[in-house]
PDB file of C-alpha atoms in Angstrom:
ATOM      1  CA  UNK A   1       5.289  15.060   0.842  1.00 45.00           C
ATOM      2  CA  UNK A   2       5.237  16.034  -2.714  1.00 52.00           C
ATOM      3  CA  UNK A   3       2.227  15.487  -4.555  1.00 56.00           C
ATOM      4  CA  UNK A   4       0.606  16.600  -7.494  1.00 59.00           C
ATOM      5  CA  UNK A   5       0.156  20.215  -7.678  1.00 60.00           C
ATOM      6  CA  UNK A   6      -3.543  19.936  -7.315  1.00 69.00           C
ATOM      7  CA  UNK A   7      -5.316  17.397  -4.699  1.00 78.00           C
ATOM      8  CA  UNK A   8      -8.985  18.375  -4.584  1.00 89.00           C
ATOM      9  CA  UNK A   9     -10.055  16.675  -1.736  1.00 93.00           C
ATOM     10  CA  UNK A  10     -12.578  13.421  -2.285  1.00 97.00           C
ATOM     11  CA  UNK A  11     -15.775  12.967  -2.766  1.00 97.00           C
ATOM     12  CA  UNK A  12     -16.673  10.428   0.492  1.00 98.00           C
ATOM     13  CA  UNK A  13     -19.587   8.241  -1.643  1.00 98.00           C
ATOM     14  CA  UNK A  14     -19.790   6.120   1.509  1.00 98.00           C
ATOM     15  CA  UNK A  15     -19.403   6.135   5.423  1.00 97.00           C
ATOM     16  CA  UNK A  16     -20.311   4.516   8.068  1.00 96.00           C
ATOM     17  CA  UNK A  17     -18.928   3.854  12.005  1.00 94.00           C
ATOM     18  CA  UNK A  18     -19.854   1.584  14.429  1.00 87.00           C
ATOM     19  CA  UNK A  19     -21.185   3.108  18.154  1.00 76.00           C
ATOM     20  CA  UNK A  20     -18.913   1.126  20.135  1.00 71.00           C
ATOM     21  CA  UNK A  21     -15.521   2.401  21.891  1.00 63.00           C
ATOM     22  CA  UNK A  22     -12.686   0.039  20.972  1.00 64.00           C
ATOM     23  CA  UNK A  23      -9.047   0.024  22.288  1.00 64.00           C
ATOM     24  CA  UNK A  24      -6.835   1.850  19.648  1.00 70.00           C
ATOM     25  CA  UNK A  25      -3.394  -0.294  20.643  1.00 69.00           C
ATOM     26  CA  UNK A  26      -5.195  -3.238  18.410  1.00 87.00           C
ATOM     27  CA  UNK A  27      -6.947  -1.004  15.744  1.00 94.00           C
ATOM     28  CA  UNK A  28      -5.662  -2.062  12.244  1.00 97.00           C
ATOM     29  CA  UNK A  29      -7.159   0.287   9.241  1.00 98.00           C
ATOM     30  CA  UNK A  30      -7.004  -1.667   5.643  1.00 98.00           C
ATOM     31  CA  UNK A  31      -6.368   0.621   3.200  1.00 98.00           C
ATOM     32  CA  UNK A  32      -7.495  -0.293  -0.286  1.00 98.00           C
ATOM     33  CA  UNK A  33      -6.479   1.374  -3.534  1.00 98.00           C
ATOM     34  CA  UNK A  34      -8.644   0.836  -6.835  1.00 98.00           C
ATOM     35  CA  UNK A  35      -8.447   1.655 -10.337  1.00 97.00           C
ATOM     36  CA  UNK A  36     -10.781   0.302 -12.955  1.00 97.00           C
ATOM     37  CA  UNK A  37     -10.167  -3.237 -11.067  1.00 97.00           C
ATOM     38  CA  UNK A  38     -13.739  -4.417 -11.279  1.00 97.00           C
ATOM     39  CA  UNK A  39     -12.642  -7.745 -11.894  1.00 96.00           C
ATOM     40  CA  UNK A  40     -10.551  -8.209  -8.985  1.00 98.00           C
ATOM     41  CA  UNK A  41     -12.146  -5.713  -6.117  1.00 98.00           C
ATOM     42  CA  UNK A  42     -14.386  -8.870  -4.649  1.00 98.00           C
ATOM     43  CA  UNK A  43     -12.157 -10.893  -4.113  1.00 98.00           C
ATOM     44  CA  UNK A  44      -9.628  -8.386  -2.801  1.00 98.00           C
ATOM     45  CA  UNK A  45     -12.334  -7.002   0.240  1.00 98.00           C
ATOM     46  CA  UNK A  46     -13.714 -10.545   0.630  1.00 98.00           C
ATOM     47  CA  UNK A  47      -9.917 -11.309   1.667  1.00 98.00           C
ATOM     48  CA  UNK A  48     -10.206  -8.684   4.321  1.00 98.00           C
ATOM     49  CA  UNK A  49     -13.598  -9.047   5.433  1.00 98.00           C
ATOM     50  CA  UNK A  50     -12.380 -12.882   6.713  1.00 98.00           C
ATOM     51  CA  UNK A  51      -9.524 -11.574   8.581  1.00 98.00           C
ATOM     52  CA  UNK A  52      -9.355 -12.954  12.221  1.00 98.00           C
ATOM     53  CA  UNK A  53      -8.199  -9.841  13.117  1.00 97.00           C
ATOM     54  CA  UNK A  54     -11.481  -8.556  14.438  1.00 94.00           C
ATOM     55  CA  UNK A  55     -10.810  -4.939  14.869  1.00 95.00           C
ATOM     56  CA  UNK A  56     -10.447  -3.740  11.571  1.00 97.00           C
ATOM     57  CA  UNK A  57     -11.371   0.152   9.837  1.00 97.00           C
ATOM     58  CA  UNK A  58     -11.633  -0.175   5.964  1.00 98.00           C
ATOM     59  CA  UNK A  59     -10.537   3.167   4.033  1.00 98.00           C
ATOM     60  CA  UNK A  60     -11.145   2.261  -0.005  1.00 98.00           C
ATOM     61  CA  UNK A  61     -10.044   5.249  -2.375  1.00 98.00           C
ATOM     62  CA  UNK A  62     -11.397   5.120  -6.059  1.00 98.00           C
ATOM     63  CA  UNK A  63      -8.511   6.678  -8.302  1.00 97.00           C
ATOM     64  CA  UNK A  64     -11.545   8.097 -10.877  1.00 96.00           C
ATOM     65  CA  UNK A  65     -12.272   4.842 -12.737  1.00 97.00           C
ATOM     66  CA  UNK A  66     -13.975   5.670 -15.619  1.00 94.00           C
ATOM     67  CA  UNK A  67     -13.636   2.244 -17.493  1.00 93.00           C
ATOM     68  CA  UNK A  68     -15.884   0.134 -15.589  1.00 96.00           C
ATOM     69  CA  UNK A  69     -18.224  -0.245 -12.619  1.00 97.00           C
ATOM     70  CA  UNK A  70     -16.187  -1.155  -9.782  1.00 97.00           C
ATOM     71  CA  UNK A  71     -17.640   2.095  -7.667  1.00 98.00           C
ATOM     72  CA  UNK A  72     -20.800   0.598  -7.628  1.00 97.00           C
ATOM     73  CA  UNK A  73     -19.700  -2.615  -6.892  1.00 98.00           C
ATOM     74  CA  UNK A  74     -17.241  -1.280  -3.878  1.00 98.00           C
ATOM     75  CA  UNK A  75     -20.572   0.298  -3.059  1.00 98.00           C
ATOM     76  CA  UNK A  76     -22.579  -2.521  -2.463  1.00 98.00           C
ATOM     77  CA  UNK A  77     -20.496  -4.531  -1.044  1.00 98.00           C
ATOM     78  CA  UNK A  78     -20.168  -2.045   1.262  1.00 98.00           C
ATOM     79  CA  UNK A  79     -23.630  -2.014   2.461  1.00 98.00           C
ATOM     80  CA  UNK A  80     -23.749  -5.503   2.463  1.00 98.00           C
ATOM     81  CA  UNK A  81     -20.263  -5.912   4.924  1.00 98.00           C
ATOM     82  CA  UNK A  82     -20.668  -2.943   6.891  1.00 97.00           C
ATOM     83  CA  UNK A  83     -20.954  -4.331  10.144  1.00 96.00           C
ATOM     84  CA  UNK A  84     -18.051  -5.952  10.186  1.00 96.00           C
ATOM     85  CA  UNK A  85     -15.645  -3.318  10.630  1.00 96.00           C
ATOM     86  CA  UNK A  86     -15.907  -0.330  13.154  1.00 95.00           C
ATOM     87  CA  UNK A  87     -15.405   1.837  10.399  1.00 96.00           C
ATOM     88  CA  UNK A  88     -15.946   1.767   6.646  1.00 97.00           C
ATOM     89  CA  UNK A  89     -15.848   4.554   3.772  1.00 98.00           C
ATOM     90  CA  UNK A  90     -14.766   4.630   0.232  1.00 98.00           C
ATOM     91  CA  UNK A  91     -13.540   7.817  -1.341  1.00 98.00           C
ATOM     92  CA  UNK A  92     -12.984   8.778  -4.961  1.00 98.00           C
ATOM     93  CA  UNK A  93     -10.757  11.302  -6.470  1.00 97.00           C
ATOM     94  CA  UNK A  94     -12.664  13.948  -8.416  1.00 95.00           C
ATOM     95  CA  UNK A  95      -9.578  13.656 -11.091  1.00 95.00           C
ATOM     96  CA  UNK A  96      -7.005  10.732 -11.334  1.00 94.00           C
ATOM     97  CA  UNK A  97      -4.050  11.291  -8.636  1.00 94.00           C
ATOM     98  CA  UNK A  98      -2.134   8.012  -9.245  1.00 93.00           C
ATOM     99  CA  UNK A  99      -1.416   5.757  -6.266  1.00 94.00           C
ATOM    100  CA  UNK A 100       1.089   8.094  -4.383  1.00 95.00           C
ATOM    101  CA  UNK A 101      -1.432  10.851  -3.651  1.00 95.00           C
ATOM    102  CA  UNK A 102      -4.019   8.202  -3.661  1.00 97.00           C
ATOM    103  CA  UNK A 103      -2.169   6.268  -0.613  1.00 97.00           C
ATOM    104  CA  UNK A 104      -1.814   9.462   1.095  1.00 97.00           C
ATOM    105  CA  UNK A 105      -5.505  10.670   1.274  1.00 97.00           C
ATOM    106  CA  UNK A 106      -6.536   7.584   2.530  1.00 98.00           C
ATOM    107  CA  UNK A 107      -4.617   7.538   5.198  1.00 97.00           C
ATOM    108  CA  UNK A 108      -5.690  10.667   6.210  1.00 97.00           C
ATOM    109  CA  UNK A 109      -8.633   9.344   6.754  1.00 96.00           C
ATOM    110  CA  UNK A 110      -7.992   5.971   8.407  1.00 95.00           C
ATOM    111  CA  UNK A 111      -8.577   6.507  12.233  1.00 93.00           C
ATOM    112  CA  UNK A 112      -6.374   3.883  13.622  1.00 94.00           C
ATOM    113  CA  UNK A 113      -2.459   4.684  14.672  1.00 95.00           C
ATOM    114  CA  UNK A 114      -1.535   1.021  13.022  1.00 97.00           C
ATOM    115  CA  UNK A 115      -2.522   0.971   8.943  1.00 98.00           C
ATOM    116  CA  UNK A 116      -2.292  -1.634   5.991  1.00 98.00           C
ATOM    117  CA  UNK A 117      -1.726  -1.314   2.775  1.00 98.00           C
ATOM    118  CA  UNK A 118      -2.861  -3.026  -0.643  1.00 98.00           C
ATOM    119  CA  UNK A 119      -4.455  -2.369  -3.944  1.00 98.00           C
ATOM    120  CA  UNK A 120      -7.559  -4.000  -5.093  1.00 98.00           C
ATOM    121  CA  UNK A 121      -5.841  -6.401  -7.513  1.00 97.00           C
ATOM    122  CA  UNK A 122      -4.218  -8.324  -4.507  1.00 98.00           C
ATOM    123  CA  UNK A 123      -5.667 -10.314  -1.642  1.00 98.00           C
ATOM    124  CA  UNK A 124      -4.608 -11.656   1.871  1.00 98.00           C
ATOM    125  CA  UNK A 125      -4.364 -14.763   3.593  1.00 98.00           C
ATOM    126  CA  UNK A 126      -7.107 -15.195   6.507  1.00 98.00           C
ATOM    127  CA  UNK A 127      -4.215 -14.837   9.626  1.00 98.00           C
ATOM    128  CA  UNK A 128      -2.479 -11.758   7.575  1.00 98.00           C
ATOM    129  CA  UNK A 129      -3.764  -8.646   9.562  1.00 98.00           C
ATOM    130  CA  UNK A 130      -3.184 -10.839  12.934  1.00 98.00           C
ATOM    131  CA  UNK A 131       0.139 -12.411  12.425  1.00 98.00           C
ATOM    132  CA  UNK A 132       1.353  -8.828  10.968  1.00 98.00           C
ATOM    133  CA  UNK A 133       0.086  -6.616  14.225  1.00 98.00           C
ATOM    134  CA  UNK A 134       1.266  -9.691  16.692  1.00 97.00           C
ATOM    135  CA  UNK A 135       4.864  -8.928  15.304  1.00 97.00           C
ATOM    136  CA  UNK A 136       4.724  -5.260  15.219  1.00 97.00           C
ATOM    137  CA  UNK A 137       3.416  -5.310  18.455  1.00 95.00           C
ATOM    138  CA  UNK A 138       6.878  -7.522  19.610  1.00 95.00           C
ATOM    139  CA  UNK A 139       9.066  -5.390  18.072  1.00 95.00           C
ATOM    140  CA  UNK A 140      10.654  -2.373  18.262  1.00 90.00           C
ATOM    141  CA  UNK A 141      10.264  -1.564  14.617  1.00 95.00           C
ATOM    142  CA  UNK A 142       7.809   0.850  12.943  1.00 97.00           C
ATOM    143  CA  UNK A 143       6.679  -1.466  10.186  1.00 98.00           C
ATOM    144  CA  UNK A 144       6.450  -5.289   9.436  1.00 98.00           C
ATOM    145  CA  UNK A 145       6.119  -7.146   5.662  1.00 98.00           C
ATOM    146  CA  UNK A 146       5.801 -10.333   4.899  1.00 98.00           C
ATOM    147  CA  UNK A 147       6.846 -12.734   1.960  1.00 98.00           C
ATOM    148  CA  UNK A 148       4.156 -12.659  -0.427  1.00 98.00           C
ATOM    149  CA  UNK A 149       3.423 -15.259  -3.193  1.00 98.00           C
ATOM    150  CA  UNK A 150       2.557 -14.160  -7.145  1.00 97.00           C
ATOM    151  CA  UNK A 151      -0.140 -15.577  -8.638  1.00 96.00           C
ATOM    152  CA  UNK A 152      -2.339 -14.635 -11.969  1.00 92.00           C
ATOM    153  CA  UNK A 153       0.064 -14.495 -15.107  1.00 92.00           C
ATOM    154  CA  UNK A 154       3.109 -15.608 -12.899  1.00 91.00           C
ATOM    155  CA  UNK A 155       2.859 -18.322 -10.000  1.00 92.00           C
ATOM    156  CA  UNK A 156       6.264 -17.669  -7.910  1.00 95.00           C
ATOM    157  CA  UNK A 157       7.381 -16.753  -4.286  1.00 96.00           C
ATOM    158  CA  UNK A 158       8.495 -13.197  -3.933  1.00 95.00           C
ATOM    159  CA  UNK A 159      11.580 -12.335  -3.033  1.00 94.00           C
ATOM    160  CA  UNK A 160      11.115 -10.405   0.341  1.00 97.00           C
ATOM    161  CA  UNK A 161      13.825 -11.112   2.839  1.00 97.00           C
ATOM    162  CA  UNK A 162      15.598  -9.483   6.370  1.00 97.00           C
ATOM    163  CA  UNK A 163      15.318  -5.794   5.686  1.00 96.00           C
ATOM    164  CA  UNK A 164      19.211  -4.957   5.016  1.00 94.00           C
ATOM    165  CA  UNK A 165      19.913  -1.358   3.941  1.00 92.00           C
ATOM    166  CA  UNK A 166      22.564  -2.586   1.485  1.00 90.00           C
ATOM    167  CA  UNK A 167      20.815  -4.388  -0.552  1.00 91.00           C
ATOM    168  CA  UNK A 168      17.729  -1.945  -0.468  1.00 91.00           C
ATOM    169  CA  UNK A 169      20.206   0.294  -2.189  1.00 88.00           C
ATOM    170  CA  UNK A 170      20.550  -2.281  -4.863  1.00 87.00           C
ATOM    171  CA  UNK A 171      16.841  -2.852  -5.205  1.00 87.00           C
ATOM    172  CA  UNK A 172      13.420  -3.158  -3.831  1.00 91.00           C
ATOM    173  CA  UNK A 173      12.464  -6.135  -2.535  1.00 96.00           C
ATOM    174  CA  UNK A 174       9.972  -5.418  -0.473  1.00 97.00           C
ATOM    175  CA  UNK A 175       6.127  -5.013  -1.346  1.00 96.00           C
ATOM    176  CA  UNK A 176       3.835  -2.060  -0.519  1.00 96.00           C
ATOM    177  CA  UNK A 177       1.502  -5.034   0.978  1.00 98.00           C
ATOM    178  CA  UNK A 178       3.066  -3.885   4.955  1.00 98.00           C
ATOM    179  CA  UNK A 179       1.827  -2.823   8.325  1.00 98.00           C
ATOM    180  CA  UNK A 180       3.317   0.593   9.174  1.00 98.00           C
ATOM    181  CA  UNK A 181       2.467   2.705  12.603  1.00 97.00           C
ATOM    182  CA  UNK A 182       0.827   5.854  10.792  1.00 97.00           C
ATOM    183  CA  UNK A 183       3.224   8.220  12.601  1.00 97.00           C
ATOM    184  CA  UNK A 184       6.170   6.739  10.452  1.00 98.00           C
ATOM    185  CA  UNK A 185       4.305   7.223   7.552  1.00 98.00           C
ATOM    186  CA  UNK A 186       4.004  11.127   8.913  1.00 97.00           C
ATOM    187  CA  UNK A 187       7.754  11.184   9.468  1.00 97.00           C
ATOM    188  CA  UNK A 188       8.647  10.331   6.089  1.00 95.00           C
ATOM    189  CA  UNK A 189       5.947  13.108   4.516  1.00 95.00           C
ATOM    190  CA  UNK A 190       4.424  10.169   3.150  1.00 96.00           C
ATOM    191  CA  UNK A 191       4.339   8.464  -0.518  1.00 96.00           C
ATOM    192  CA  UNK A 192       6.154  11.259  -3.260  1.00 92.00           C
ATOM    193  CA  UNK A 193       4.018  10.931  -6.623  1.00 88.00           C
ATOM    194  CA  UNK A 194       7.093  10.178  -9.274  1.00 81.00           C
ATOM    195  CA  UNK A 195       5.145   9.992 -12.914  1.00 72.00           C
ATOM    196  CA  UNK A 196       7.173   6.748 -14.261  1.00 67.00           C
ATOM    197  CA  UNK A 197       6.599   5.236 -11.360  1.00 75.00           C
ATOM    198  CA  UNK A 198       8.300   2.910  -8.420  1.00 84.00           C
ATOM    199  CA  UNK A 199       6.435   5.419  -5.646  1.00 90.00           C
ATOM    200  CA  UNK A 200       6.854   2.236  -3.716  1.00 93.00           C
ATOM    201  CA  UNK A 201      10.465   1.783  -3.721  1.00 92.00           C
ATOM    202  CA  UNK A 202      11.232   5.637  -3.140  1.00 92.00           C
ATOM    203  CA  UNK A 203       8.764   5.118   0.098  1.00 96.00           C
ATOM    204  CA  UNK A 204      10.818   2.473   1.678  1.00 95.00           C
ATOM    205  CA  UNK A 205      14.129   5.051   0.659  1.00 93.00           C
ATOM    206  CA  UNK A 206      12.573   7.521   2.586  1.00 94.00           C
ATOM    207  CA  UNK A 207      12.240   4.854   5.332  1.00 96.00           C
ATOM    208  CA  UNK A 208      16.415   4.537   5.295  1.00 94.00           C
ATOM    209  CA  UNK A 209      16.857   8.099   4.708  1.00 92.00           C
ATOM    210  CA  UNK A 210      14.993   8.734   8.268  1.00 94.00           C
ATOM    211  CA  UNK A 211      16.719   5.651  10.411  1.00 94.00           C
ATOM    212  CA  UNK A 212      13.209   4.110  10.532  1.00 95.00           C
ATOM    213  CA  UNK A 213      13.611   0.315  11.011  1.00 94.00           C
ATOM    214  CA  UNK A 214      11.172  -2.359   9.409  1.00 97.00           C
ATOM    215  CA  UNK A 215      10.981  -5.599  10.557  1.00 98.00           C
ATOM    216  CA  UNK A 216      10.568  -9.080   7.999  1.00 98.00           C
ATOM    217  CA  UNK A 217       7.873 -11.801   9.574  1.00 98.00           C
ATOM    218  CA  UNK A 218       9.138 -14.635   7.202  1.00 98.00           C
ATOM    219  CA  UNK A 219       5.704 -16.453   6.118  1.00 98.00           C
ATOM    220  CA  UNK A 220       3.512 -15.806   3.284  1.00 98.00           C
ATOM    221  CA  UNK A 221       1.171 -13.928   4.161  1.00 98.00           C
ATOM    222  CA  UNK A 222      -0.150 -11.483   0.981  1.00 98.00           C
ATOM    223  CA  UNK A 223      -0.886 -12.595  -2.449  1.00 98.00           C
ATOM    224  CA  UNK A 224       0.413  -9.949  -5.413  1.00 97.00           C
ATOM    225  CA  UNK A 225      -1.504 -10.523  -8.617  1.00 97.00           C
ATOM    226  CA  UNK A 226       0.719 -10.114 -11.530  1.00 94.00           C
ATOM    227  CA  UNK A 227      -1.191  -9.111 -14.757  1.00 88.00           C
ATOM    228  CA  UNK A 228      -0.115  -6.993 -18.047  1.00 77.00           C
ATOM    229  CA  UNK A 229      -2.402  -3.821 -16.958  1.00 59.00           C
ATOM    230  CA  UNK A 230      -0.722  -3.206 -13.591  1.00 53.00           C
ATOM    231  CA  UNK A 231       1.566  -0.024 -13.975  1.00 50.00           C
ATOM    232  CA  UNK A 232       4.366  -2.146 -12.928  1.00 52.00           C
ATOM    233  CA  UNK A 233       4.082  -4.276 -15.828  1.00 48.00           C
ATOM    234  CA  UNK A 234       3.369  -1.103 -18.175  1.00 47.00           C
ATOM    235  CA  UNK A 235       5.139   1.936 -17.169  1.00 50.00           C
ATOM    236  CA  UNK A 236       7.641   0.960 -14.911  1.00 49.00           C
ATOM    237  CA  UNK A 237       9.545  -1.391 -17.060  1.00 54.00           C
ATOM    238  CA  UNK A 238       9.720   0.661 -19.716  1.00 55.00           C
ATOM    239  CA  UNK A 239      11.625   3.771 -17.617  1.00 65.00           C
ATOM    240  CA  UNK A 240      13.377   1.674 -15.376  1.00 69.00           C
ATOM    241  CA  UNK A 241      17.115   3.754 -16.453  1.00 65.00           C
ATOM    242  CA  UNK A 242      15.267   6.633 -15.901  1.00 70.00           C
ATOM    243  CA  UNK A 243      13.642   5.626 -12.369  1.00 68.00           C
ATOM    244  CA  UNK A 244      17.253   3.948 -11.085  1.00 72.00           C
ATOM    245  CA  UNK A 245      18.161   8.024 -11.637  1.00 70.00           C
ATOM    246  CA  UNK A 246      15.512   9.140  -9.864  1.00 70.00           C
ATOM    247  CA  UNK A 247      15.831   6.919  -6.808  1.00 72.00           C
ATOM    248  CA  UNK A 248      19.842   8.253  -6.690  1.00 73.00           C
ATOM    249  CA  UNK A 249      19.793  11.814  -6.454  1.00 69.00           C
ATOM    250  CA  UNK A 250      16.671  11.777  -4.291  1.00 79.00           C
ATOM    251  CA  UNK A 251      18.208   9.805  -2.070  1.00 81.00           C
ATOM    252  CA  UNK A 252      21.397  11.336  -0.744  1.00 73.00           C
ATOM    253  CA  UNK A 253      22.403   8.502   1.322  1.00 70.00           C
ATOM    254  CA  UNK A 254      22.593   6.128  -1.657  1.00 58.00           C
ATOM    255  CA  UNK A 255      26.277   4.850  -2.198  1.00 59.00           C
ATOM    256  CA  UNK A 256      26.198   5.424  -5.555  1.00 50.00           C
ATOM    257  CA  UNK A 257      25.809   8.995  -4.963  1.00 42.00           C
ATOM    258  CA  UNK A 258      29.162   9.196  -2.803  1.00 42.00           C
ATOM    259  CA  UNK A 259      30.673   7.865  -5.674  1.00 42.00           C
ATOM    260  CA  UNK A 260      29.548  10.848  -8.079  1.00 33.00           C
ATOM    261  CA  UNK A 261      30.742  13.227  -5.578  1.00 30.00           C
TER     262      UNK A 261
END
């Protein structure tokens, strides 16, 4: 995987596991990404705290917010939810890492086989985490998404559909809100820090690259909050030339690069 050249490893601010043995082939771990979203965390971990998927692990990673207090609040809530998941802990980067290395820490720690991803500016719908690992667990696939719905500064469906390899090429359409089996996530050397941005997209590359299949439930399922401080909206945009580049020539596969040749 390429990360930054330095990854000091996290501090752990809080941990804590339940006592009980529980059967690993239905052990989901959430993982949670935050940067200075105090305004949104809440209502992001409330979302997974009402899952009806009971066996859940929750991995939050702090990316070094420094503009507000959504540690401590991650923290309390914390204490206040623990029971409800067999495992809980929240990490923070000593120094900002950006979501690729970010990602890729907390899985490390997630101690399930079967993870989920989101950042703390999104939420999920009550049946998410169940519908999700009930159609992973039918298929032959190493990863299921969803359609998700925008809300916030936009209010639109998204435009996830059947994962084609075509138009993948073309663009991304599919969010980082998935279920992956954490072994595919291995395979791929997980997410690649790129400094512009679209981490996301060059993940789901490296899903082609490696014949790894993903399969589309077609049901809304994950809510993306769209707001003018998400990097999307700020850095992204702005490089996008620049990124379609990037996602070329580190993909070999990609048609366009035949065509160079």
């Amino acid at each position: 995987m390429l990360d930054k050249a330095w990854k000091p490893a996290p501090e752990i601010l809080f941990s804590h596991s339940a006592d009980d043995l529980i059967d690993n082939a239905g052990y989901v771990s959430v993982i949670v990404t935050n940067y200075n979203y105090e305004e949104y965390v809440t209502e992001c971990l409330n979302s997974i705290l009402n899952q009806t998927h009971k066996t859940l692990s929750l991995v939050v990673i702090d990316d070094d917010s420094r503009k507000d207090s959504s540690v401590k609040k991650i923290s309390e809530w914390m204490e206040e939810n623990k029971d409800r998941f067999f495992s809980i802990k929240l990490l923070k980067n000593i120094i900002n890492q950006g979501p690729s290395a970010s990602r890729n820490t907390a899985i490390e720690y997630c101690p399930s086989d079967t993870i989920f991803i989101m950042d703390a500016d999104n939420t999920i719908m009550t049946t998410a985490i169940a519908k999700l690992h009930d159609c992973l667990q039918r298929s032959d696939a190493q990863g299921v998404y969803c359609q998700i719905v925008e809300f916030g500064d936009r209010n639109q469906i998204g435009s996830a559909d059947l994962w084609d390899v075509e138009r993948m090429y073309l663009n991304n359409y599919v969010d980082i809100m998935a279920m992956m089996k954490k072994s595919a996530w291995a395979q791929v050397g997980g997410f690649s820090h790129i400094e512009e941005g679209w981490e996301d997209y060059d993940f789901w590359l490296k899903f082609i690259d490696h014949g790894i299949d993903m399969v589309f439930l077609p049901e809304i399922l994950c809510r993306y909050r769209v707001h003018g401080v998400s990097r999307t909206a700020t850095e992204a945009h702005k490089s996008h030339y620049d990124l379609e580049i990037i996602m070329k020539y580190r993909h070999p596969g990609h048609p366009k690069i035949q065509e160079y040749k």
